[in-house]
Coordinates of N, CA and C in Angstrom, one line a residue:
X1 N 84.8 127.2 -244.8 CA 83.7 128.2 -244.5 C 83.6 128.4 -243.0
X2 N 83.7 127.4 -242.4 CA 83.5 127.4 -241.2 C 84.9 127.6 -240.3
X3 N 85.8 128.7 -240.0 CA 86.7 128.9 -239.8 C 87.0 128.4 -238.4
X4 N 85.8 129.2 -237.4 CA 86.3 129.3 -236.1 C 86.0 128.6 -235.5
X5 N 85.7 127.2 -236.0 CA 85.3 126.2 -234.9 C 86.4 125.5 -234.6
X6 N 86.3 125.4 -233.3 CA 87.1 124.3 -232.8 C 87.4 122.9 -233.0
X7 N 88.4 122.6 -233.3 CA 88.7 121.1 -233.2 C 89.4 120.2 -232.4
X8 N 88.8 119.1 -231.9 CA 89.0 118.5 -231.0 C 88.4 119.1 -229.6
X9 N 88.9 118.8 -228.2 CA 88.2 118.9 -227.1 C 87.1 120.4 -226.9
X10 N 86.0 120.6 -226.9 CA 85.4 121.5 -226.2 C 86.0 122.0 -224.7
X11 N 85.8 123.6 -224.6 CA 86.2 124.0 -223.5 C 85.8 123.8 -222.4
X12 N 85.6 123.8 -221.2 CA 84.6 123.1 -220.0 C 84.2 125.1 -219.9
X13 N 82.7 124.2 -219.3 CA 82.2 125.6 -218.4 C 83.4 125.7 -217.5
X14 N 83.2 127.5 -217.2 CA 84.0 128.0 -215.9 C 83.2 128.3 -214.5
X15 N 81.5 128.3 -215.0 CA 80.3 128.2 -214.2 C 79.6 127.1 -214.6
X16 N 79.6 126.4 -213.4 CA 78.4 125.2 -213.5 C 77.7 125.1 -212.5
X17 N 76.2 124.6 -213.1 CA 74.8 124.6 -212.3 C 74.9 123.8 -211.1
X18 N 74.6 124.1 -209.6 CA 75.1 123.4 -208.5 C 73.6 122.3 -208.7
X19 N 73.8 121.2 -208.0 CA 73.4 120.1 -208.2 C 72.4 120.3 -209.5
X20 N 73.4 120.0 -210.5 CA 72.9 119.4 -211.9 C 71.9 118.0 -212.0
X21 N 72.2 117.2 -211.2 CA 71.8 116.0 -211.3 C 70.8 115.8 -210.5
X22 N 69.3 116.2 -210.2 CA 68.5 116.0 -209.3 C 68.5 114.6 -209.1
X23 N 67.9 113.8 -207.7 CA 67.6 112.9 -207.6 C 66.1 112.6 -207.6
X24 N 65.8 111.9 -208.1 CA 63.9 111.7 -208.2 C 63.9 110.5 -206.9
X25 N 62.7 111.5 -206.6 CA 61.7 110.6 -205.4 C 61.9 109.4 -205.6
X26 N 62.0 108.8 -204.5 CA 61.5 107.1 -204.6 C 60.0 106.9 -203.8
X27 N 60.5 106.9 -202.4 CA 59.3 106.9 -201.4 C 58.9 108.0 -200.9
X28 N 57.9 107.2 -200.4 CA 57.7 108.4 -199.3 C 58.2 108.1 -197.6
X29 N 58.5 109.0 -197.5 CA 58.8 108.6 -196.0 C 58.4 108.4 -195.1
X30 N 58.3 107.6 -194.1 CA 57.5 107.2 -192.9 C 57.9 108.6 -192.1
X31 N 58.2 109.5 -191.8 CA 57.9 110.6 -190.7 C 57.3 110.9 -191.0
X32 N 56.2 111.3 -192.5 CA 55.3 111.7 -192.1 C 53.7 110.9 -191.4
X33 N 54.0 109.8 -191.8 CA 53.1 109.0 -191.1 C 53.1 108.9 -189.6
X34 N 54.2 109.0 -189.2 CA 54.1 109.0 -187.5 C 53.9 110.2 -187.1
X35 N 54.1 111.5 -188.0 CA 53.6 112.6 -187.6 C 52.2 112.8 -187.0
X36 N 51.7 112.2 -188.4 CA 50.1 112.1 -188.2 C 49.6 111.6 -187.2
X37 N 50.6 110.3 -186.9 CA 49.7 109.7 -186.0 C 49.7 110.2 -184.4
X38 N 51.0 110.9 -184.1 CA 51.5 111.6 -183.2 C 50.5 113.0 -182.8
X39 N 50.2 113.5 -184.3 CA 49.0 114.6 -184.1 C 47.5 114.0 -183.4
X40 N 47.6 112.9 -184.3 CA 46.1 112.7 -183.6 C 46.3 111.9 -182.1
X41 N 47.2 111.3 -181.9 CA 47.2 110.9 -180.4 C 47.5 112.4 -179.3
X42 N 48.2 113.5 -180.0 CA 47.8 114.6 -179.1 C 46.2 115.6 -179.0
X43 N 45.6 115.3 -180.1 CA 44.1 116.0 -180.4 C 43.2 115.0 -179.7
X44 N 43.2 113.6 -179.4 CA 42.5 113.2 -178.7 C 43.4 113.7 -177.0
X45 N 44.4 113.6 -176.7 CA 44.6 114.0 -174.9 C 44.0 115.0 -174.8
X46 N 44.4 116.2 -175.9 CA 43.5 117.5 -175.8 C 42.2 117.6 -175.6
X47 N 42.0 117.1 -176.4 CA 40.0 116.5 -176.2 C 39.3 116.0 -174.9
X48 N 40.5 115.1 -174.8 CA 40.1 114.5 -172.9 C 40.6 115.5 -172.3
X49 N 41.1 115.9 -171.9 CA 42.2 117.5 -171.1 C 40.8 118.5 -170.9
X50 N 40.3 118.9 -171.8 CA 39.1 119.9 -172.2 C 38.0 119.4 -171.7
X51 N 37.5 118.1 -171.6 CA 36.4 117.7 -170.9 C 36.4 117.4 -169.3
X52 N 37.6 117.0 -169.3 CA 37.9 117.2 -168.1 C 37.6 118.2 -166.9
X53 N 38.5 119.6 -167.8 CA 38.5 121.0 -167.1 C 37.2 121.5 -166.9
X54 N 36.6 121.3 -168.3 CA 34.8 121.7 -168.1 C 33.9 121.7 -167.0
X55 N 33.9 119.9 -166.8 CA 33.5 119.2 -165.9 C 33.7 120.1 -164.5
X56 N 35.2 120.0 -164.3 CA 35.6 121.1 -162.9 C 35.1 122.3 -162.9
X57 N 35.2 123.2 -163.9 CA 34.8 123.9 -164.2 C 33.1 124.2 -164.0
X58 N 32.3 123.2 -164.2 CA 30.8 123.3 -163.8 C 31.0 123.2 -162.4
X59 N 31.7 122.2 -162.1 CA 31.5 121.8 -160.3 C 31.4 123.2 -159.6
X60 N 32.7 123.5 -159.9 CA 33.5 125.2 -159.1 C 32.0 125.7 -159.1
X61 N 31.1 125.9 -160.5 CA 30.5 127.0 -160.4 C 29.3 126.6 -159.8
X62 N 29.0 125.3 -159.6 CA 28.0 125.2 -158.7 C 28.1 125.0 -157.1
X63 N 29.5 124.8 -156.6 CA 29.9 124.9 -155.1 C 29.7 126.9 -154.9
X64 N 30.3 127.3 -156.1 CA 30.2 128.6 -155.8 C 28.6 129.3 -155.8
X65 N 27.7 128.7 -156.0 CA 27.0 129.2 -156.2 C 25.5 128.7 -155.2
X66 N 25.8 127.5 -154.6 CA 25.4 126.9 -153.2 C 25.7 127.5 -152.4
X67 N 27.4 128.0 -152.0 CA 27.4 128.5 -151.0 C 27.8 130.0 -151.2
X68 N 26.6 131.1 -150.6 CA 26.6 132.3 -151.1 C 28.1 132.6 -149.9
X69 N 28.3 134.0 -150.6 CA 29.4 134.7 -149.7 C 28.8 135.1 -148.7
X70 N 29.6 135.5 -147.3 CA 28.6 136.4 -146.1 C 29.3 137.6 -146.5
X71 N 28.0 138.6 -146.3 CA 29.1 139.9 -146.4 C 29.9 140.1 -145.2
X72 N 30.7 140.8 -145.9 CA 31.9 141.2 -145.0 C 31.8 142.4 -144.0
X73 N 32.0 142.3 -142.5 CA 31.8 143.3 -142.0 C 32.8 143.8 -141.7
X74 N 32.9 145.7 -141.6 CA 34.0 146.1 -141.1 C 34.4 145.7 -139.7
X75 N 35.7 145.9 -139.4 CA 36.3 145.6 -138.1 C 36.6 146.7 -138.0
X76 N 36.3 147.7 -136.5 CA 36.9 148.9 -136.4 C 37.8 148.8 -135.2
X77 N 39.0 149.0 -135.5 CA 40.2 148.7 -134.1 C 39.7 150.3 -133.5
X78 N 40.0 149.7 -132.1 CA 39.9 151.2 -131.0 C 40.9 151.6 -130.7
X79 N 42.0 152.7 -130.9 CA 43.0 152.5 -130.2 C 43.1 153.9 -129.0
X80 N 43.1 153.3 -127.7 CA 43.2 154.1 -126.7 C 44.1 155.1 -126.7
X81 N 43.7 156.0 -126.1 CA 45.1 157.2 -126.3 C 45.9 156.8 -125.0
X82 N 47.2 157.0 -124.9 CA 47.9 156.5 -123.6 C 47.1 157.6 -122.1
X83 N 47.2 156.9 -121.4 CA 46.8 157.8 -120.2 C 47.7 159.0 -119.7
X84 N 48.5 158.4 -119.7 CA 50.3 159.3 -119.2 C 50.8 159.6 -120.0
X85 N 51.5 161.0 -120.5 CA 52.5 160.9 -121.3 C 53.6 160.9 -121.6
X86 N 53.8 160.6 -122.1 CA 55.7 159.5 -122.3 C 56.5 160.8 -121.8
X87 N 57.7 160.4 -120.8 CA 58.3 161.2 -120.6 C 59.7 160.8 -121.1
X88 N 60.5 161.2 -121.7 CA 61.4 160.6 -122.3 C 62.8 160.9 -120.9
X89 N 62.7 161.5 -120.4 CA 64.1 162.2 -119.9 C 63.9 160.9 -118.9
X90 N 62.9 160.8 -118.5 CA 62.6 159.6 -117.0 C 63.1 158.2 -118.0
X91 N 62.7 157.7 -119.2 CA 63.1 156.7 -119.8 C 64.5 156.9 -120.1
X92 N 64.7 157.4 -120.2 CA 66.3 157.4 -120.5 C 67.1 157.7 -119.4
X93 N 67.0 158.1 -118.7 CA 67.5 157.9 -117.1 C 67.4 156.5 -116.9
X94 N 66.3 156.2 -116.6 CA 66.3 154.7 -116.5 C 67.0 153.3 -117.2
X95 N 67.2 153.5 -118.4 CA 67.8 152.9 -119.5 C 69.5 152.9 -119.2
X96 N 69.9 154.1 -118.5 CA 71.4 154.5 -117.8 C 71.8 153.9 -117.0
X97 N 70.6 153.8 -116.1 CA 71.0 152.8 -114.6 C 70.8 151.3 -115.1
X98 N 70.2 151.0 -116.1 CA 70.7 149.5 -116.8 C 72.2 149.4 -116.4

């Protein structure tokens, strides 16, 4: 009845599933525990870092605020007009007898 079966060896796949054989968990891994602990030793520097700056931060505003600004006055330069006027032919004559 059964004609078409095969006898003896089965054919192999010609496609097979890439890692068939998962590996199951064992542990857990300590990176993440040092991660953690790495996070929170940076969230407390930050913490101090922040109270820190504050602090300065209040100072600045109350040095700034002690000592008022003066206003600023303009400076107006005078600039004289020459008395004589430049004569170039006499400068350059002169510049020749160098």
């Amino acid at each position: 009845m059964a004609k078409n079966k095969q006898k003896g060896k089965k054919q192999k796949n010609v496609f097979q599933v890439a890692n068939k054989h998962l590996k199951n968990k064992t542990k857990v891994k300590p990176v993440t525990t040092t991660l953690k602990h790495i996070n929170t030793v940076k969230k407390e520097k930050v913490e101090s870092l922040n109270q820190i700056f504050t602090e300065v931060q209040r100072d600045v505003k109350s040095i700034s605020k002690s000592v008022a600004p003066e206003p600023k006055k303009q400076i107006q330069v005078v600039r004289e007009p020459p008395k004589e006027s430049v004569n170039i032919d006499n400068a350059a004559q002169l510049f020749s007898q160098l």
